[in-house]
Coordinates of C-alpha atoms and ligand atoms in Angstrom, one line a residue:
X1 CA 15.0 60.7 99.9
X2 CA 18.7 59.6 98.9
X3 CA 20.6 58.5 102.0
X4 CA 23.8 61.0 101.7
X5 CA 26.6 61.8 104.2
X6 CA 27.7 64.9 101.7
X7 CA 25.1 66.4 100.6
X8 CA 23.5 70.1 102.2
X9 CA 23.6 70.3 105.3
X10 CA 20.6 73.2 105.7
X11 CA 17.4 73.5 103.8
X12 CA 16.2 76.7 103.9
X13 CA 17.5 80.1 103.4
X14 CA 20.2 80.9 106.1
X15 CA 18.5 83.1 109.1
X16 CA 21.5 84.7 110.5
X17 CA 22.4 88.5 110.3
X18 CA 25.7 87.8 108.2
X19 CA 23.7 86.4 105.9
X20 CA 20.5 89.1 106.3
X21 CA 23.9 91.4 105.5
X22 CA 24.5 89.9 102.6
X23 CA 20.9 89.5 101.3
X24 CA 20.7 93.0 101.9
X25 CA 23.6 94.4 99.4
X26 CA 21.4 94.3 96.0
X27 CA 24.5 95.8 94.0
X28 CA 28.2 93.9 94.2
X29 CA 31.6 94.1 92.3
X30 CA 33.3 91.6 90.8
X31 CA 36.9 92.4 89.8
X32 CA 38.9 89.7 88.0
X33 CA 42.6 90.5 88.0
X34 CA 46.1 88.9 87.6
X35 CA 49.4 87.8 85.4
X36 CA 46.8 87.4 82.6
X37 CA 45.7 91.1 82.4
X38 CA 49.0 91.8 81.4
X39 CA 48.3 90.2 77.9
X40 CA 44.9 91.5 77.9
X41 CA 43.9 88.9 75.3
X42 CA 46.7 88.6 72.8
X43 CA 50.6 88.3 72.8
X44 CA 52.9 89.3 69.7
X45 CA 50.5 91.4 67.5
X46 CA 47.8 88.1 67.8
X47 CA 44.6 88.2 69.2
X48 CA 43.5 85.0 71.2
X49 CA 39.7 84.2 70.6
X50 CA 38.7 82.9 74.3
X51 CA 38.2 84.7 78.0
X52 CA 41.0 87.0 78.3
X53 CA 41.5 85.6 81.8
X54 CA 41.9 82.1 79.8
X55 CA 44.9 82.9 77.6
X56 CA 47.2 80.6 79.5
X57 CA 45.2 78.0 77.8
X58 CA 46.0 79.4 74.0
X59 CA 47.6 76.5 72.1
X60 CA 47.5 75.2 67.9
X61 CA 48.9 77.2 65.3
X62 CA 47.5 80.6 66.6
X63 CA 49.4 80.7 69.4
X64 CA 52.9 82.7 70.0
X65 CA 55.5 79.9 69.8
X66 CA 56.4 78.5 73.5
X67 CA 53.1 80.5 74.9
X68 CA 52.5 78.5 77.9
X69 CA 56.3 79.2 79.2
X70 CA 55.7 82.7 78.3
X71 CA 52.7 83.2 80.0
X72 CA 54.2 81.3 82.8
X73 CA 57.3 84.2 83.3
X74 CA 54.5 86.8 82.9
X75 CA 54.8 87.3 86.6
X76 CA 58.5 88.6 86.6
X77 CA 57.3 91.4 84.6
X78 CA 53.8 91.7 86.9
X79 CA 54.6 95.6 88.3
X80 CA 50.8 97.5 88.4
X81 CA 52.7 100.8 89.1
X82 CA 49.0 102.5 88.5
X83 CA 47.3 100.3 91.1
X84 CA 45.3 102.2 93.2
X85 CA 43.0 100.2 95.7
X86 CA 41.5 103.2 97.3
X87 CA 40.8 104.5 93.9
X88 CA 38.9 101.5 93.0
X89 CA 37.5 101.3 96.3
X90 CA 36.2 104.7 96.3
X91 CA 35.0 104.6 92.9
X92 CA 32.9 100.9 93.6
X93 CA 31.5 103.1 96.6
X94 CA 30.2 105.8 94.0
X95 CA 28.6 102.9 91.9
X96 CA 26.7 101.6 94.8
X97 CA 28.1 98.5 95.5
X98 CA 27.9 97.0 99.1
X99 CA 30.4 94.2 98.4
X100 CA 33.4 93.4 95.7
X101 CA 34.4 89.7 95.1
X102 CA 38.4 90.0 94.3
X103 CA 40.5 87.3 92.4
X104 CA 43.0 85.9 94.8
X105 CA 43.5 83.1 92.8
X106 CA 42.5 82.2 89.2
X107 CA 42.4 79.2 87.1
X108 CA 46.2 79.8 85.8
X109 CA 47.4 79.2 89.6
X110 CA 49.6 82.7 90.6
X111 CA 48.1 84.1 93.5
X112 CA 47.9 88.1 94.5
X113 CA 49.1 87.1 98.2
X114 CA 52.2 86.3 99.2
X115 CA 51.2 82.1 100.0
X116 CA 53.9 80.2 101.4
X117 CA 52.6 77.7 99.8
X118 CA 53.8 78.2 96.2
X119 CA 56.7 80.7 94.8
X120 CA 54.0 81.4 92.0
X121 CA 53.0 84.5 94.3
X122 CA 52.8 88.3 93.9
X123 CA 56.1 88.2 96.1
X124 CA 58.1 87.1 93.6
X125 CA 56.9 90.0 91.3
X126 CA 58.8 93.3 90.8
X127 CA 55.3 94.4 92.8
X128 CA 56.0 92.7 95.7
X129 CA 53.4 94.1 97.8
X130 CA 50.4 91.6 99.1
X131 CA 47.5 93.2 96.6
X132 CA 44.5 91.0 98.3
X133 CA 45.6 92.9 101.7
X134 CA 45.4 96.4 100.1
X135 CA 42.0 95.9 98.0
X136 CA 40.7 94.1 101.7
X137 CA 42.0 96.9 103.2
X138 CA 40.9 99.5 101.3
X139 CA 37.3 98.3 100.5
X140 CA 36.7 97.7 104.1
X141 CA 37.8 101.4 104.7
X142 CA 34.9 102.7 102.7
X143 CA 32.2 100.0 104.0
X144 CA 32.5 97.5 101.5
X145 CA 32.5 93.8 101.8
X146 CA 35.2 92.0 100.7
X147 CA 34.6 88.0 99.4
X148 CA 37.8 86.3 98.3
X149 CA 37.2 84.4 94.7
X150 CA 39.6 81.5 94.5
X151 CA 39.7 78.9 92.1
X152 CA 40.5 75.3 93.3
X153 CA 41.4 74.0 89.4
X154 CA 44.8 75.3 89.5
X155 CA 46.7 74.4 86.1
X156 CA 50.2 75.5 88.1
X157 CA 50.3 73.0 90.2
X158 CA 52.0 69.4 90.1
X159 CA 49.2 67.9 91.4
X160 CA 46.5 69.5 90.0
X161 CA 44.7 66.7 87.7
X162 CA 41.5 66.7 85.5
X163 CA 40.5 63.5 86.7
X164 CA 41.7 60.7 88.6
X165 CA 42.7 57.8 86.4
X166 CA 45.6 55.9 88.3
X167 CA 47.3 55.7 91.6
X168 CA 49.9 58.2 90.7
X169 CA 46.8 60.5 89.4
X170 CA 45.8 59.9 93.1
X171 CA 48.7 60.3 94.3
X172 CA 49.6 63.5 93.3
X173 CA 45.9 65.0 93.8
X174 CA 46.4 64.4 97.4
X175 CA 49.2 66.9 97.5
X176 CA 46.6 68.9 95.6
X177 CA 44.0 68.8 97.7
X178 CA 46.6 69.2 100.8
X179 CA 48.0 72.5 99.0
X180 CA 44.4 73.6 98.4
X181 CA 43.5 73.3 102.1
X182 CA 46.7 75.3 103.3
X183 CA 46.1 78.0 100.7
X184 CA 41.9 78.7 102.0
X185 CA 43.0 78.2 105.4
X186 CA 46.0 80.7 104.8
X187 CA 43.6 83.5 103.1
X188 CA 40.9 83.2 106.4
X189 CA 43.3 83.7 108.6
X190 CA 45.1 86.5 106.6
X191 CA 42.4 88.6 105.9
X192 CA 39.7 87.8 108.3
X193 CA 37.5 90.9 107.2
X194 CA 36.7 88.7 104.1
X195 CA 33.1 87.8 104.8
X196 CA 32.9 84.8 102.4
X197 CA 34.9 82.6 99.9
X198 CA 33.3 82.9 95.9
X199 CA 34.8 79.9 94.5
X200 CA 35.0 79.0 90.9
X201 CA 37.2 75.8 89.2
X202 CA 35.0 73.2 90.8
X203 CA 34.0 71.5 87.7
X204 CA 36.9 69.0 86.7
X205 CA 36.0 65.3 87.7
X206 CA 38.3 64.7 89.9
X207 CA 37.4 67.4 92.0
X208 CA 33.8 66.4 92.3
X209 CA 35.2 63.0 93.3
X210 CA 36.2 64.6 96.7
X211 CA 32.4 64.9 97.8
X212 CA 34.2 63.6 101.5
X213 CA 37.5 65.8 101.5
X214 CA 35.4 68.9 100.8
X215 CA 32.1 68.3 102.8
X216 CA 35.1 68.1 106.0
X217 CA 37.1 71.4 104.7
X218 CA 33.9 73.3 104.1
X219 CA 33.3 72.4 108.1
X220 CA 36.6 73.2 108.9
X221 CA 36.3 77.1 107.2
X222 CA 32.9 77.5 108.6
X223 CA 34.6 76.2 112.3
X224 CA 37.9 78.5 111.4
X225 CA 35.4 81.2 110.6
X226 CA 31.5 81.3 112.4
X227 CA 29.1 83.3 110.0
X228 CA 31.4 82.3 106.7
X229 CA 29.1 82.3 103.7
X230 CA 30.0 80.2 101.0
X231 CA 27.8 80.0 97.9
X232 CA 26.7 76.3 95.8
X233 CA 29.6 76.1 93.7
X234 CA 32.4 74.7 95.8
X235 CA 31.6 71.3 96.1
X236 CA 29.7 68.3 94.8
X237 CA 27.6 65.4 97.0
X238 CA 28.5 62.0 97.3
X239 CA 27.0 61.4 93.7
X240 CA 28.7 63.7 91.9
X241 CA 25.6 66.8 91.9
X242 CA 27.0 70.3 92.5
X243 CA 24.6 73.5 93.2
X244 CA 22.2 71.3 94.4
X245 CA 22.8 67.5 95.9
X246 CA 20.9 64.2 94.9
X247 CA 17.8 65.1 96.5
X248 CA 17.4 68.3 95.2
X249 CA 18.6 70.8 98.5
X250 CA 20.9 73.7 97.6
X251 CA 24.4 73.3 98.8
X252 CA 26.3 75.8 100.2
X253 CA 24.6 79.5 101.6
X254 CA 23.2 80.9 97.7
X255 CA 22.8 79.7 94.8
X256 CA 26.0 80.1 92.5
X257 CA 25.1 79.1 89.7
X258 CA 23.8 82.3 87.6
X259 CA 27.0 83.2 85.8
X260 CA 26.2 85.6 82.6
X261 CA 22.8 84.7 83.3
X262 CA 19.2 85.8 85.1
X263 CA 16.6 83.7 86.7
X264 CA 12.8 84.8 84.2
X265 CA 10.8 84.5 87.2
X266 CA 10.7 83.5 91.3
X267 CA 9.8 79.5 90.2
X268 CA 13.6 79.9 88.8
X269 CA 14.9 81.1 92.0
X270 CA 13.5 77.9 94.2
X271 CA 13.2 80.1 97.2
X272 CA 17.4 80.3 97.5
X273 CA 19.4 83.4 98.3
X274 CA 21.4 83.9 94.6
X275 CA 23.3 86.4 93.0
X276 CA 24.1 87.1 89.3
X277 CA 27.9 87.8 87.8
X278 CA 27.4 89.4 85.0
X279 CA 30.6 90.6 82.1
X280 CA 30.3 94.0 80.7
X281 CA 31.4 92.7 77.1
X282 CA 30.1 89.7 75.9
X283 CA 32.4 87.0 77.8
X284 CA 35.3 88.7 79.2
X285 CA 36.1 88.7 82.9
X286 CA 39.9 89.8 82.5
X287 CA 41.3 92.5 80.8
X288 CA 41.2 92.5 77.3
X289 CA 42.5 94.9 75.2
X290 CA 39.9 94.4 72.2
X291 CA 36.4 94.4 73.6
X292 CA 34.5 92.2 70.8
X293 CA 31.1 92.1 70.0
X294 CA 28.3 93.7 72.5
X295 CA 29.3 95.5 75.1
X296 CA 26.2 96.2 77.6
X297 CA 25.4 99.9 78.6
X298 CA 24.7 101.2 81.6
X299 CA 21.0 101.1 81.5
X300 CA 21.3 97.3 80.1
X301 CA 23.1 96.9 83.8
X302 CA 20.6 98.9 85.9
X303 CA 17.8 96.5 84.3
X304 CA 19.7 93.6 85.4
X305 CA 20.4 95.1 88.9
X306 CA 16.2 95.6 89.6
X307 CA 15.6 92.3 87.8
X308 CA 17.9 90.9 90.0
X309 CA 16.6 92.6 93.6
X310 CA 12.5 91.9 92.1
X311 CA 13.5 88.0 92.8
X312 CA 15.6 88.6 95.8
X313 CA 18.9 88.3 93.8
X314 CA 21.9 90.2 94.3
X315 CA 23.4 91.6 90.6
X316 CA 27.3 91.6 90.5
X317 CA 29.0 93.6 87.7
X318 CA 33.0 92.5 86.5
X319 CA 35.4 94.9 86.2
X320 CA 38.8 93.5 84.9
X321 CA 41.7 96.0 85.1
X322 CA 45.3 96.0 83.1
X323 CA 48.1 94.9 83.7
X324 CA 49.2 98.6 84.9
X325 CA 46.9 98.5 87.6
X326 CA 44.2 100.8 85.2
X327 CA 40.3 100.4 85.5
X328 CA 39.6 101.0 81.6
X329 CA 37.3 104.5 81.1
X330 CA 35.0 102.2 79.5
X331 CA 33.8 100.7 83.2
X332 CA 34.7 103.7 84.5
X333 CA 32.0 105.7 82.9
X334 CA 29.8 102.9 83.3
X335 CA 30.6 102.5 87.3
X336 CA 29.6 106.8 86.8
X337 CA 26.5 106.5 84.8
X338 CA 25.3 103.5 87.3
X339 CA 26.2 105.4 90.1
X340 CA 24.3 109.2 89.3
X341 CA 21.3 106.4 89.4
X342 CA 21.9 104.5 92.2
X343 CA 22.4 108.1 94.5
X344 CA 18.5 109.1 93.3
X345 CA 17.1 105.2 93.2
X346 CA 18.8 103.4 95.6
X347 CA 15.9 102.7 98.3
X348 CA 14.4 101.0 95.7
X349 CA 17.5 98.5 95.7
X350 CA 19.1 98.3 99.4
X351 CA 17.2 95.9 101.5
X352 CA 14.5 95.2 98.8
X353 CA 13.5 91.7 97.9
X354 CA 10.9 90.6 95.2
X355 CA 7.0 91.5 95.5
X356 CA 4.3 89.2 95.1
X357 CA 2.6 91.5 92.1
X358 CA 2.1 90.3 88.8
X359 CA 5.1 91.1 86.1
X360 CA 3.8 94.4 84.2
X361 CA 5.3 95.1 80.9
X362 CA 6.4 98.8 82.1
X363 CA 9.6 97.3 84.5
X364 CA 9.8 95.9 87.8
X365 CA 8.4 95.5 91.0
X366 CA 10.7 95.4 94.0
X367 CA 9.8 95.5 97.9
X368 CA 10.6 96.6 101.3
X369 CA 8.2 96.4 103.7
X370 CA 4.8 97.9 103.2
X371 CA 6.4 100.0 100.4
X372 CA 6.3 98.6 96.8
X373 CA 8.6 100.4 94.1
X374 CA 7.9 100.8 90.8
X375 CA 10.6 101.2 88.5
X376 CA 9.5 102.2 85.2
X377 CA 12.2 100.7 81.6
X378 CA 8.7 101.0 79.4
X379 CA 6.9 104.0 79.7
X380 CA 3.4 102.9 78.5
X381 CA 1.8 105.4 75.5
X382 CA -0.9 106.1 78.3
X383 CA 1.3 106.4 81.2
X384 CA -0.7 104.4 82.8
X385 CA 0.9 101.6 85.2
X386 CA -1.1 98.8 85.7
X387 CA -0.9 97.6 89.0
X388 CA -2.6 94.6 90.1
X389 CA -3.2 93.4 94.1
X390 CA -4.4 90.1 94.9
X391 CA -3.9 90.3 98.3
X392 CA -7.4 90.6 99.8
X393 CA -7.7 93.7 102.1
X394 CA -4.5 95.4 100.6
X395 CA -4.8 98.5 98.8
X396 CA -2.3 101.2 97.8
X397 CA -3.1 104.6 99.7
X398 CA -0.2 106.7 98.3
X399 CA 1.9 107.3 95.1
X400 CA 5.1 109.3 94.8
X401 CA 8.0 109.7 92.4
X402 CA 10.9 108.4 94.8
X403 CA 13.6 111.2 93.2
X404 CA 11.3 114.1 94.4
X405 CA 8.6 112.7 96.4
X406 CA 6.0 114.6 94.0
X407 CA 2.6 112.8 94.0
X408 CA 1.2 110.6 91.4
X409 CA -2.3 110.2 90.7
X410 CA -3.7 106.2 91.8
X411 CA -7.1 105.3 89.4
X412 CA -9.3 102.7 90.3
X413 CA -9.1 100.4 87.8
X414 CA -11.8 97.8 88.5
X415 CA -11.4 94.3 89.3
X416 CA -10.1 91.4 86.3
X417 CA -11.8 88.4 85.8
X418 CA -9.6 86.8 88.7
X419 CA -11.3 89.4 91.0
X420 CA -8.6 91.3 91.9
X421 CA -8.3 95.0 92.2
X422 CA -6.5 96.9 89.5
X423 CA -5.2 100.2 89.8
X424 CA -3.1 102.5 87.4
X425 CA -0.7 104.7 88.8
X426 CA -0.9 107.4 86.4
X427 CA 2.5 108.8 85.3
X428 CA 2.1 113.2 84.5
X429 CA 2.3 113.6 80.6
X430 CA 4.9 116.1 81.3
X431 CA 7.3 114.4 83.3
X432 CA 9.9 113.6 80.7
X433 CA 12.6 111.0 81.6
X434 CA 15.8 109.8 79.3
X435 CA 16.4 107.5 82.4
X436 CA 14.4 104.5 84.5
X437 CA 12.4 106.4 87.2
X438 CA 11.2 104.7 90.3
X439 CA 7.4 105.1 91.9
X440 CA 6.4 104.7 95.3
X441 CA 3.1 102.5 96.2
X442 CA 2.4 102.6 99.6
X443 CA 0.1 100.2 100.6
X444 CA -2.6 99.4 103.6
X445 CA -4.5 97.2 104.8
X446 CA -8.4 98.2 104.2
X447 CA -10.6 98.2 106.8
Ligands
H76_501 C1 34.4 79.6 83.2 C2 34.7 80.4 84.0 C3 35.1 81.4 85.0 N1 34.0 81.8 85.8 C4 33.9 83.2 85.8 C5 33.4 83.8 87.1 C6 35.3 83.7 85.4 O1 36.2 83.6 86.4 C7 35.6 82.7 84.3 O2 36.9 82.7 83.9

């Protein structure tokens, strides 16, 4: 045991019912706009080759001549006359999600609220308005959660540094970490729906120096606001570890760390609340014009979703309008196709956590209760799903297809070597699905 003043502060999953809320959601919305949507990935007939929401960093002999003070005016020209936060918001309520994570503040510095902090705000756009106030607002009015994304690196700023090599380089990072302070504090008390803070930028060395500045300002937010939740990416121990400190306890309320990625199995999870942010494309979370390489479908996303919920995850998809304002018909019919699904499956998602049943091949298991559900991605040739209780005294009494609550046959299927009862829930031959279908096991305890 490493003595440390800045490491977690709770082991253990939080027990309270913010954080029950949020466990809870299954489905989420990430939405990643700002000045750089308005290059969507290229300026001047070129294409830049990185994260769309990255271009600011475009340099070498690719880049438009002067591209950094370009991209730096973009916001005179920021005016999303097509912005419509109760479209969005009504749309992300048709997909399913429970919660949206908005971009108040990316890595390029502008923020979509008016700060006082910094002229580098949506105030000084043609725009005007505060855009974080009308997505809270309007997400809220439907029943979704907002959570605030904000980046802490912040390559507009004077003080922002990359690491801390002199006392001028220390210095000016404490008028960084000053600003950085004001600007979290402003957006709690601005929009105190928000439930939670996603942060992201937390990488750069001299940030992870601040184990002592942070440690106090994540207090202060969780003072300023009681039930915060604030995942395991904002800030690193007094050795430097982020996610997780120097003895190996989570920091923050979930584990942050699944960007583009999924845990295989519940060893990955370590018994943490998580969620996943996942890109539709490859590695875009802003706009970009050119889509390149693979670009998931919907049922690639639905897989991830019950993946996600059968090890107690939360799945969060990015959506990364233009610069007008315009969520692109390619999420748009995906946010459909997702959402016809979610309307016929979603018990098998809301409130559901992972079951302790052995992975089948067929799909997933997830849990609520005494009710297992069985969504099918493999039809097996047999239509047989194996199903396989090692719980002593627990058998499953009744089958069902959860769309139409029509009966499915259970078979007795013996016991395996490791003595535990197997059972196939035997799909009809003629139910015919071009979609993942969900079975209900409900189970009792033998007498
Ligand atoms: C790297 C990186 C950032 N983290 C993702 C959530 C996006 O914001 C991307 O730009």
């Amino acid at each position: 045991q490493i003595s440390l003043k800045h490491g977690s502060h709770r082991s253990g999953k939080r027990t309270d019912a913010t954080m029950q809320r949020w466990r809870e959601y299954g489905l989420g919305q990430f939405i990643h706009w700002g000045i750089y949507s308005i290059p969507g990935g290229g300026w001047d007939g070129k294409t830049y080759g990185g994260a769309a929401e990255w271009i600011r960093s475009w340099s070498g002999k690719d880049a438009p001549n002067d591209w950094r003070k370009t991209y730096d005016n973009l916001y005179k020209q920021f005016n999303p006359v097509d912005f419509n936060a109760n479209k969005w918001a009504e749309q992300a309520k048709n997909m399913g999600a429970k919660y949206v994570i908005f971009t108040t503040k990316h890595h390029d510095g502008f923020c979509m609220w008016p700060s006082k902090y910094t002229e580098y705000t949506i105030a000084n756009t043609p725009y005007k308005k505060d855009i974080v106030k009308e997505v809270v607002d309007a997400y809220n009015k439907v029943g979704i959660d907002v959570y605030l994304y904000f980046s802490v690196m912040d390559w507009s700023h004077q003080g922002w540094r990359y690491d801390i090599k002199s006392p001028e380089d220390s210095i000016a990072f404490e008028s960084f970490k000053k600003f950085t302070r004001n600007q979290l504090l402003e957006l709690l008390t601005s929009y105190p729906s928000a439930k939670g803070l996603w942060f992201d930028g937390t990488w750069d060395k001299s940030w992870v120096k601040q184990a002592e500045f942070a440690d106090e300002l994540e207090t202060e937010m969780r003072t300023l606001r009681p039930g915060l939740i604030i995942g395991s990416r904002f800030r690193a121990d007094d050795f430097g570890k982020r996610h997780v400190d120097s003895n190996g306890v989570m920091m923050g309320d979930y584990e942050q760390g699944w960007e583009r990625n999924l845990p295989n199995s519940i060893e990955d999870v370590h018994g943490h609340d998580w969620d996943c942010v996942m890109t539709i494309p490859d590695n875009q979370w802003g706009y970009n014009s050119h889509w390149k390489g693979y670009v998931k479908t919907p049922y690639n996303l639905i897989e991830m979703l019950v993946k996600s919920v059968s090890l107690s995850g939360n799945f969060v998809i990015n959506f990364g309008p233009d610069g007008k304002g315009n969520i692109r018909q390619e999420e748009t019919s995906i946010a459909k196709e997702i959402g016809d699904w979610m309307k016929t499956n979603n018990e098998a998602i809301y409130g559901c956590s992972h079951a302790d049943m052995k992975k089948q091949d067929w799909g997933y298991f997830t849990q609520k209760g005494r009710k297992l559900y069985l969504t099918v991605f493999n039809r097996p040739i047999n239509n047989c799903l194996n199903v396989e209780i090692s719980e002593k005294g627990v058998k499953p009494t009744k089958a069902y297809f959860l769309a139409n609550k029509l009966p499915v046959a259970i078979q007795d299927a013996g016991k395996n070597k490791q003595n535990n009862n197997l059972y196939n829930i035997v799909i009809p031959a003629k139910y015919i699905s071009d979609k993942p279908f969900v079975i209900v096991l409900e189970l009792e305890e033998s007498q």
